[in-house]
Structures are given as structure tokens and as C-alpha cells.
CSV table of C-alpha atoms in Angstrom, one decimal:
chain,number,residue,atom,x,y,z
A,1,UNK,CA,112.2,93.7,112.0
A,2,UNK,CA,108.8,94.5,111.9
A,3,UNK,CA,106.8,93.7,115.3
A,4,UNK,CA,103.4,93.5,113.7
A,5,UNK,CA,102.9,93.3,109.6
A,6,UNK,CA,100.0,93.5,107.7
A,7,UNK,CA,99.5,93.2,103.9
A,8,UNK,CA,98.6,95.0,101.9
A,9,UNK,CA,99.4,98.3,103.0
A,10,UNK,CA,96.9,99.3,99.8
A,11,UNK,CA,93.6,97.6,98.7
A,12,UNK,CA,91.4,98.8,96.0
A,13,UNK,CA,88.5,96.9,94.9
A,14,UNK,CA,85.2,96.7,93.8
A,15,UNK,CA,81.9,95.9,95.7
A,16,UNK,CA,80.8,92.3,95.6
A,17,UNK,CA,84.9,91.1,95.4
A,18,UNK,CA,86.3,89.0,98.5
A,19,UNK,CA,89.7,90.0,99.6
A,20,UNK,CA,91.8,88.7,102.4
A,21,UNK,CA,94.1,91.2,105.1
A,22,UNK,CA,96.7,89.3,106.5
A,23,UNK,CA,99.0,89.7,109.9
A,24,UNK,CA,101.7,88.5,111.4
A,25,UNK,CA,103.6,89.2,114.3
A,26,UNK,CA,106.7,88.5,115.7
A,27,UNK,CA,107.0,88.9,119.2
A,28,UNK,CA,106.1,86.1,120.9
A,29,UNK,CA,102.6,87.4,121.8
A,30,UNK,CA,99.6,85.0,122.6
A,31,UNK,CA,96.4,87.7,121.7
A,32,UNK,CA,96.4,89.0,118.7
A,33,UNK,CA,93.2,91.5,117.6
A,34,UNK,CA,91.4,93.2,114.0
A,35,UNK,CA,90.5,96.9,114.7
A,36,UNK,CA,88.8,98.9,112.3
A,37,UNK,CA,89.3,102.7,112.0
A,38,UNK,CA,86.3,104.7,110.3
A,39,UNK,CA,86.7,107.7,108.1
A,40,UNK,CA,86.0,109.7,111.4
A,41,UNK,CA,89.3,108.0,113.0
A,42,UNK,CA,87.1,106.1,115.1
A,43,UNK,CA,88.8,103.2,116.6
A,44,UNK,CA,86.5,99.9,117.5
A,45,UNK,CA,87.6,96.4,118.1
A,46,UNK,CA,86.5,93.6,115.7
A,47,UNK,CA,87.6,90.0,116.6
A,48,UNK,CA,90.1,89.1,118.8
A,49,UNK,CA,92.1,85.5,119.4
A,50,UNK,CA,94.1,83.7,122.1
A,51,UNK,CA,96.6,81.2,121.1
A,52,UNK,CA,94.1,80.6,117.9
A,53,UNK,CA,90.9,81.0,119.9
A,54,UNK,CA,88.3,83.1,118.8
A,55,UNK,CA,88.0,85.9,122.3
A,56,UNK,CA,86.2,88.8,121.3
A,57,UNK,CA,83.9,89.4,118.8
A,58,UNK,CA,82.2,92.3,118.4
A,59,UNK,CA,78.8,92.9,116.2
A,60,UNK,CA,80.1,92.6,112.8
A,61,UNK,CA,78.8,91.6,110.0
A,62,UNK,CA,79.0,87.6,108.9
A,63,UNK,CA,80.9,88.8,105.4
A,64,UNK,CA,83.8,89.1,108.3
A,65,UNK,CA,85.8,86.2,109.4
A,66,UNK,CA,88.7,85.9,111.1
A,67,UNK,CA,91.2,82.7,111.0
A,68,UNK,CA,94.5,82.3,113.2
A,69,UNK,CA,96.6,79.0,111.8
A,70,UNK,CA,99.1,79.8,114.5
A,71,UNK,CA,99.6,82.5,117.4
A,72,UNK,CA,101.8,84.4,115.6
A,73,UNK,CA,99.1,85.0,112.7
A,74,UNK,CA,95.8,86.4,112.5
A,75,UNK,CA,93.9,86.9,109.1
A,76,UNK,CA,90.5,88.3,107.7
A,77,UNK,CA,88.8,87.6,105.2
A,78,UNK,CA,86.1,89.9,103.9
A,79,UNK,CA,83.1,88.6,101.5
A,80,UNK,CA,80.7,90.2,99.3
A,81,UNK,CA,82.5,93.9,100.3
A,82,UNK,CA,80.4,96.9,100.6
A,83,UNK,CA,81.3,100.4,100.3
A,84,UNK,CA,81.0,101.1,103.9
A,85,UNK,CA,83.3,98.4,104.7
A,86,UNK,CA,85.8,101.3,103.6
A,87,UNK,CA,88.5,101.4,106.3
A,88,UNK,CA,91.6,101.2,107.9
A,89,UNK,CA,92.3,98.0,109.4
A,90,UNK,CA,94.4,97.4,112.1
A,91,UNK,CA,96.3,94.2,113.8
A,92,UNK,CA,97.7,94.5,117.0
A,93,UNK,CA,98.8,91.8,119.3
A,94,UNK,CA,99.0,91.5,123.1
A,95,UNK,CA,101.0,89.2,125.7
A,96,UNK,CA,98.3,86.4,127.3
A,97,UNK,CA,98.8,87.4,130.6
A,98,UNK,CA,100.4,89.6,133.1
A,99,UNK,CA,100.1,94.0,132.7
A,100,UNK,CA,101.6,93.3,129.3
A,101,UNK,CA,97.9,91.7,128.7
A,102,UNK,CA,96.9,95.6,128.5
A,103,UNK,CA,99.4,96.9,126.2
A,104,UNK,CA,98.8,96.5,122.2
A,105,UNK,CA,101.1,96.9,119.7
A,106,UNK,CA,99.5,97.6,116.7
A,107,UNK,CA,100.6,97.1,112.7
A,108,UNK,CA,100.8,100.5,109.8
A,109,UNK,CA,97.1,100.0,108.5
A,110,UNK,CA,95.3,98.3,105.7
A,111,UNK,CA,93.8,100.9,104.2
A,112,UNK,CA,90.4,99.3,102.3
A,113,UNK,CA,88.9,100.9,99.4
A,114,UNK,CA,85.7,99.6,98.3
A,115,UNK,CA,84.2,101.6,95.0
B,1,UNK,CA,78.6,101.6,129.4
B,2,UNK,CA,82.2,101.7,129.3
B,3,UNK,CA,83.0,105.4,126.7
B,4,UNK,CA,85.9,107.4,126.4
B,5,UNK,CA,85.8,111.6,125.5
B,6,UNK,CA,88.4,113.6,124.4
B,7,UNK,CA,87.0,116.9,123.9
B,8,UNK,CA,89.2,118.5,121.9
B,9,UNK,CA,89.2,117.1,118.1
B,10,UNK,CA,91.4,119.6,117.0
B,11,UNK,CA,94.7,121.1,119.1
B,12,UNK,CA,96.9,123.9,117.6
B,13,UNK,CA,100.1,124.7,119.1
B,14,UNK,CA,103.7,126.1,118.8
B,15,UNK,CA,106.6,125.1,118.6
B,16,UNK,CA,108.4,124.8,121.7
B,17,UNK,CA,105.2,125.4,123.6
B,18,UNK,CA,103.4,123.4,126.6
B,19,UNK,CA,100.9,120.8,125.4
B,20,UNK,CA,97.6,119.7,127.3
B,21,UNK,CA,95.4,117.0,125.7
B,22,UNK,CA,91.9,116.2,127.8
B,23,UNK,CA,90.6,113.0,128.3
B,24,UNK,CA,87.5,111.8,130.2
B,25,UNK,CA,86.5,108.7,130.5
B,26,UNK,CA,83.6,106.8,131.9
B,27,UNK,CA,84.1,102.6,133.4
B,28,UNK,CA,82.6,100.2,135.8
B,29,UNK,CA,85.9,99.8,137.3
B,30,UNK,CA,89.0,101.2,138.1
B,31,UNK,CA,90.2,101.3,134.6
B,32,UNK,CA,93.6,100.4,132.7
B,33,UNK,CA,94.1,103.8,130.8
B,34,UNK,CA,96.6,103.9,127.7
B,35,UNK,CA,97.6,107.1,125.1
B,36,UNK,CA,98.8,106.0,121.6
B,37,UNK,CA,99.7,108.2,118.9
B,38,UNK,CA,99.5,107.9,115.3
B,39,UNK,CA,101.4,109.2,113.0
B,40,UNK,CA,99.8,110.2,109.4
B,41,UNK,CA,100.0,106.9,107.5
B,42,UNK,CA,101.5,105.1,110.8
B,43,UNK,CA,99.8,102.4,113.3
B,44,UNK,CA,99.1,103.2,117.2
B,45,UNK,CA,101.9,103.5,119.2
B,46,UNK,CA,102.0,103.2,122.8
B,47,UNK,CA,103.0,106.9,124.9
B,48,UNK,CA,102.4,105.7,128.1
B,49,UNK,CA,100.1,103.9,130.1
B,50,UNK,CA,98.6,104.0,133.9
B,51,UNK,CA,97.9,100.7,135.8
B,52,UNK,CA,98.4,101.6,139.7
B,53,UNK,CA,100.3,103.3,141.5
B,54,UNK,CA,101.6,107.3,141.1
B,55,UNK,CA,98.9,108.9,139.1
B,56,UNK,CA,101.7,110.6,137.3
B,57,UNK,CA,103.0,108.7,134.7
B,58,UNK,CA,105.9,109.1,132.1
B,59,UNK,CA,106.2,108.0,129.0
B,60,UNK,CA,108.2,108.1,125.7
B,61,UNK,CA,109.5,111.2,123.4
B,62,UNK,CA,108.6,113.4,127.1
B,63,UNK,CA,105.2,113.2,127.4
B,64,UNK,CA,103.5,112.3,131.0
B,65,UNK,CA,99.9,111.6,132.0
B,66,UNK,CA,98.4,112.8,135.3
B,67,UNK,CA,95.1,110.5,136.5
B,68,UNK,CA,92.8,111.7,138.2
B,69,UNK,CA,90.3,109.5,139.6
B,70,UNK,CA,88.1,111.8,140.8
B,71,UNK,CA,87.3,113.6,137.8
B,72,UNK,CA,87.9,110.6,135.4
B,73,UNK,CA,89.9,112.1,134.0
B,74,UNK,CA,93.7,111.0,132.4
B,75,UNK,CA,95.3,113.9,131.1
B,76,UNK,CA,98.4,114.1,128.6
B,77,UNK,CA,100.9,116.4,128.8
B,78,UNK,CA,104.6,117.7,127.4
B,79,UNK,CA,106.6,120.4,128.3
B,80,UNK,CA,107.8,121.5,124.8
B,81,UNK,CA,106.3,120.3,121.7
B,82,UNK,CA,108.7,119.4,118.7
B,83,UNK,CA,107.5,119.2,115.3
B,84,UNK,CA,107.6,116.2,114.9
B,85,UNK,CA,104.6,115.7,117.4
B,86,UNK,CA,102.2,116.3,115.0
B,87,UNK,CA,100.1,113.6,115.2
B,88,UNK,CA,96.5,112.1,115.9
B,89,UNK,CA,96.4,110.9,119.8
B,90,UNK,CA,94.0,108.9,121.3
B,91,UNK,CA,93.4,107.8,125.1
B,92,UNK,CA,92.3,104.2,125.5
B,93,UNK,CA,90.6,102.7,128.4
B,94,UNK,CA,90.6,98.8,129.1
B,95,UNK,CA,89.9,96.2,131.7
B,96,UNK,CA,92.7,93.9,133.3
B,97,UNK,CA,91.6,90.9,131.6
B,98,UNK,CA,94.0,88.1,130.7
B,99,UNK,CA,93.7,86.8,127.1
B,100,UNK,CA,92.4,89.5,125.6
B,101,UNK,CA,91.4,92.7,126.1
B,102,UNK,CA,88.7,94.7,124.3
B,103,UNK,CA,90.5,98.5,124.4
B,104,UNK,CA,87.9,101.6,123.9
B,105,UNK,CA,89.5,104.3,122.2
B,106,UNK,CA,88.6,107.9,122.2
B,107,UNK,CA,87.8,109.6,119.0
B,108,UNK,CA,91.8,111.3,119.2
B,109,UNK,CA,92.7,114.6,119.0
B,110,UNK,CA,94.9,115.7,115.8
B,111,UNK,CA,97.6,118.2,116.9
B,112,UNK,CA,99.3,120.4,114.7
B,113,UNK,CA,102.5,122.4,115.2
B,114,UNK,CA,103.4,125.8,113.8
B,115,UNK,CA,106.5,127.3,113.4
């Protein structure tokens, strides 16, 4: 069983399309996050939610919007896609509270490819 | 500004020999510091992490971290590298903050083994 999964693994598409990453996780966590990892390995944080409430969210562009139905899922959507939005893309997902609040288990990677 | 440094970008070790991997951080606080590795392909995954406590930690597959307040400075270690170490690691630096926390990654350090 998969802790965190995202799909797709895979996305190739051209600019101007909209396309949708989605994650779910399956341990019980309350936080769940969207990192984004440059061609440079850079990690930074993009949005992050508790129990479905929007927590973090970092400068990113409007054509980026997160939606949680539940706790256990955590989706972007990306609109109008430009070729630097060119990325891997990461879920993770954190306990609410406690030191287990610090420690994020992240999904493989959506690896974006905007031509 | 909170920043994390790992100076090295690129490690190259034997087999079998003693790994160091340098990280420096700057933080407004006592920090939360984590080291995840990623495999090629692979999401983050947790090595170990220091809260409190002994500033030598241990972690999975044998690696340990030694913090250093003074220098801020968290450094990862292992005895013996395998193989199968081979791998992109990062150090992570974060507040204690329940409901979410905003982690800032270093820019990793890609290790490669040789026979």
C-alpha cells in the first residue's frame, strides 16, 4: 500500500492546456502539502492544507490552485501552463500535531512537461 | 531569513568508505532539522531527524547526524557506504509548528559510489 500517491507519474503537454495532479494519502495524516522541485533539484513549498484548510501558501502564480475534498486528498490544478511551470511535483503529508507535525512523507513525483 | 547550505553539490565516494555530507543552516530559532534522500525517479524519504535532545542522531539504512549548534551546522554521516546509497540528499530545516509546517530544503548533494 502506497503511503502517499500521486497521478500521473508522467505529464506531457502543451502550453496554454490545464491539467490537474492529483494525491492521496493513506495514513491518517491531517496536513497534507504541494512541493515543487526545479530542474536545479531545488525544493520549495507551494500550498499547504489542514483538515481541507488552505495553511501555507507561498508566492505562486494564480494559474495554481489547490483543492482538498477531504484530509486524505489534496489536488492541483494548473491553468494556462507555461514552459517554466516544468517540474517535479511533490505531495507529502504530515500528522496535525505533536513532533510527527515535522516529519513529511512525501509521494514518487509528477514530473511536468510543458513544450 | 530562514536558508539552508549544503556546500557540496557533488560527493564521490567508494565503496565501503566513510561518508560525510555538510550542512549549514541559518534560523531564527532553534530549528527542527531533517535529511531525506531521493532516490533517482523516487520521492523524499526521511533518514533521520533532530528535535532535542542528544545532538547525535541515528537514523535508517546506518546513517547518523551530529548537530552542532554552535556552528549551525547538522552533519550527516555513515560508516560504510553501500551502492545502493547513491542518491540525491538534502537537509531540511523547519519550525515546530502544529498544522503545517513550511520545511526549507537545501539544494541536496548527489552522491555517487564507485566500485
Amino acid at each position: 500500500d502506497t503511503a502517499v500517491s500521486q497521478t500521473p507519474k508522467y505529464l506531457v503537454t502543451q502550453m496554454g492546456n490545464d491539467k490537474s495532479i492529483k494525491c492521496e494519502q493513506n495514513l491518517g495524516h491531517d496536513t497534507m502539502y504541494w512541493y515543487k522541485q526545479d530542474s536545479k533539484k531545488f525544493l520549495k513549498i507551494m500550498f499547504s492544507y489542514n483538515n481541507k484548510e488552505l495553511i501555507i501558501n507561498e508566492t505562486v502564480p494564480n494559474r495554481f490552485s489547490p483543492k482538498s475534498p477531504d484530509k486524505a486528498h489534496l489536488n492541483l490544478h494548473i491553468n494556462s501552463l507555461e514552459l517554466g511551470d516544468s517540474a517535479v511535483y511533490f505531495c507529502a503529508s504530515s500528522q496535525g500535531t505533536g513532533s510527527g507535525a515535522n516529519v513529511l512523507t512525501f509521494g514518487a513525483g509528477s514530473r511536468l512537461t510543458v513544450l | 531569513a530562514q536558508s539552508v547550505t549544503q556546500p557540496d553539490i557533488h560527493i564521490t565516494v567508494s565503496e565501503g568508505a566513510s561518508l560525510e555530507l555538510r550542512c549549514n543552516y541559518s534560523y531564527g530559532a532553534t530549528p527542527y532539522l531533517f535529511w531525506y534522500v531521493q532516490s533517482p525517479g523516487q520521492g523524499l524519504q526521511l533518514l533521520l531527524k533532530y528535535f532535542s535532545g542528544d545532538t547525535l542522531v541515528q537514523g535508517i539504512k546506518g546513517f547518523e547526524a551530529e548537530f552542532k549548534m554552535s556552528q549551525a551546522s547538522f552533519k550527516l554521516r555513515k560508516p560504510s557506504v553501500h551502492w545502493s546509497d547513491a542518491a540525491e540528499y538534502f537537509c531540511a530545516v523547519g519550525p515546530y509548528q502544529t498544522g503545517a509546517n513550511n520545511l526549507f530544503f537545501g539544494t541536496g548533494t548527489r552522491l555517487t559510489v564507485i566500485p
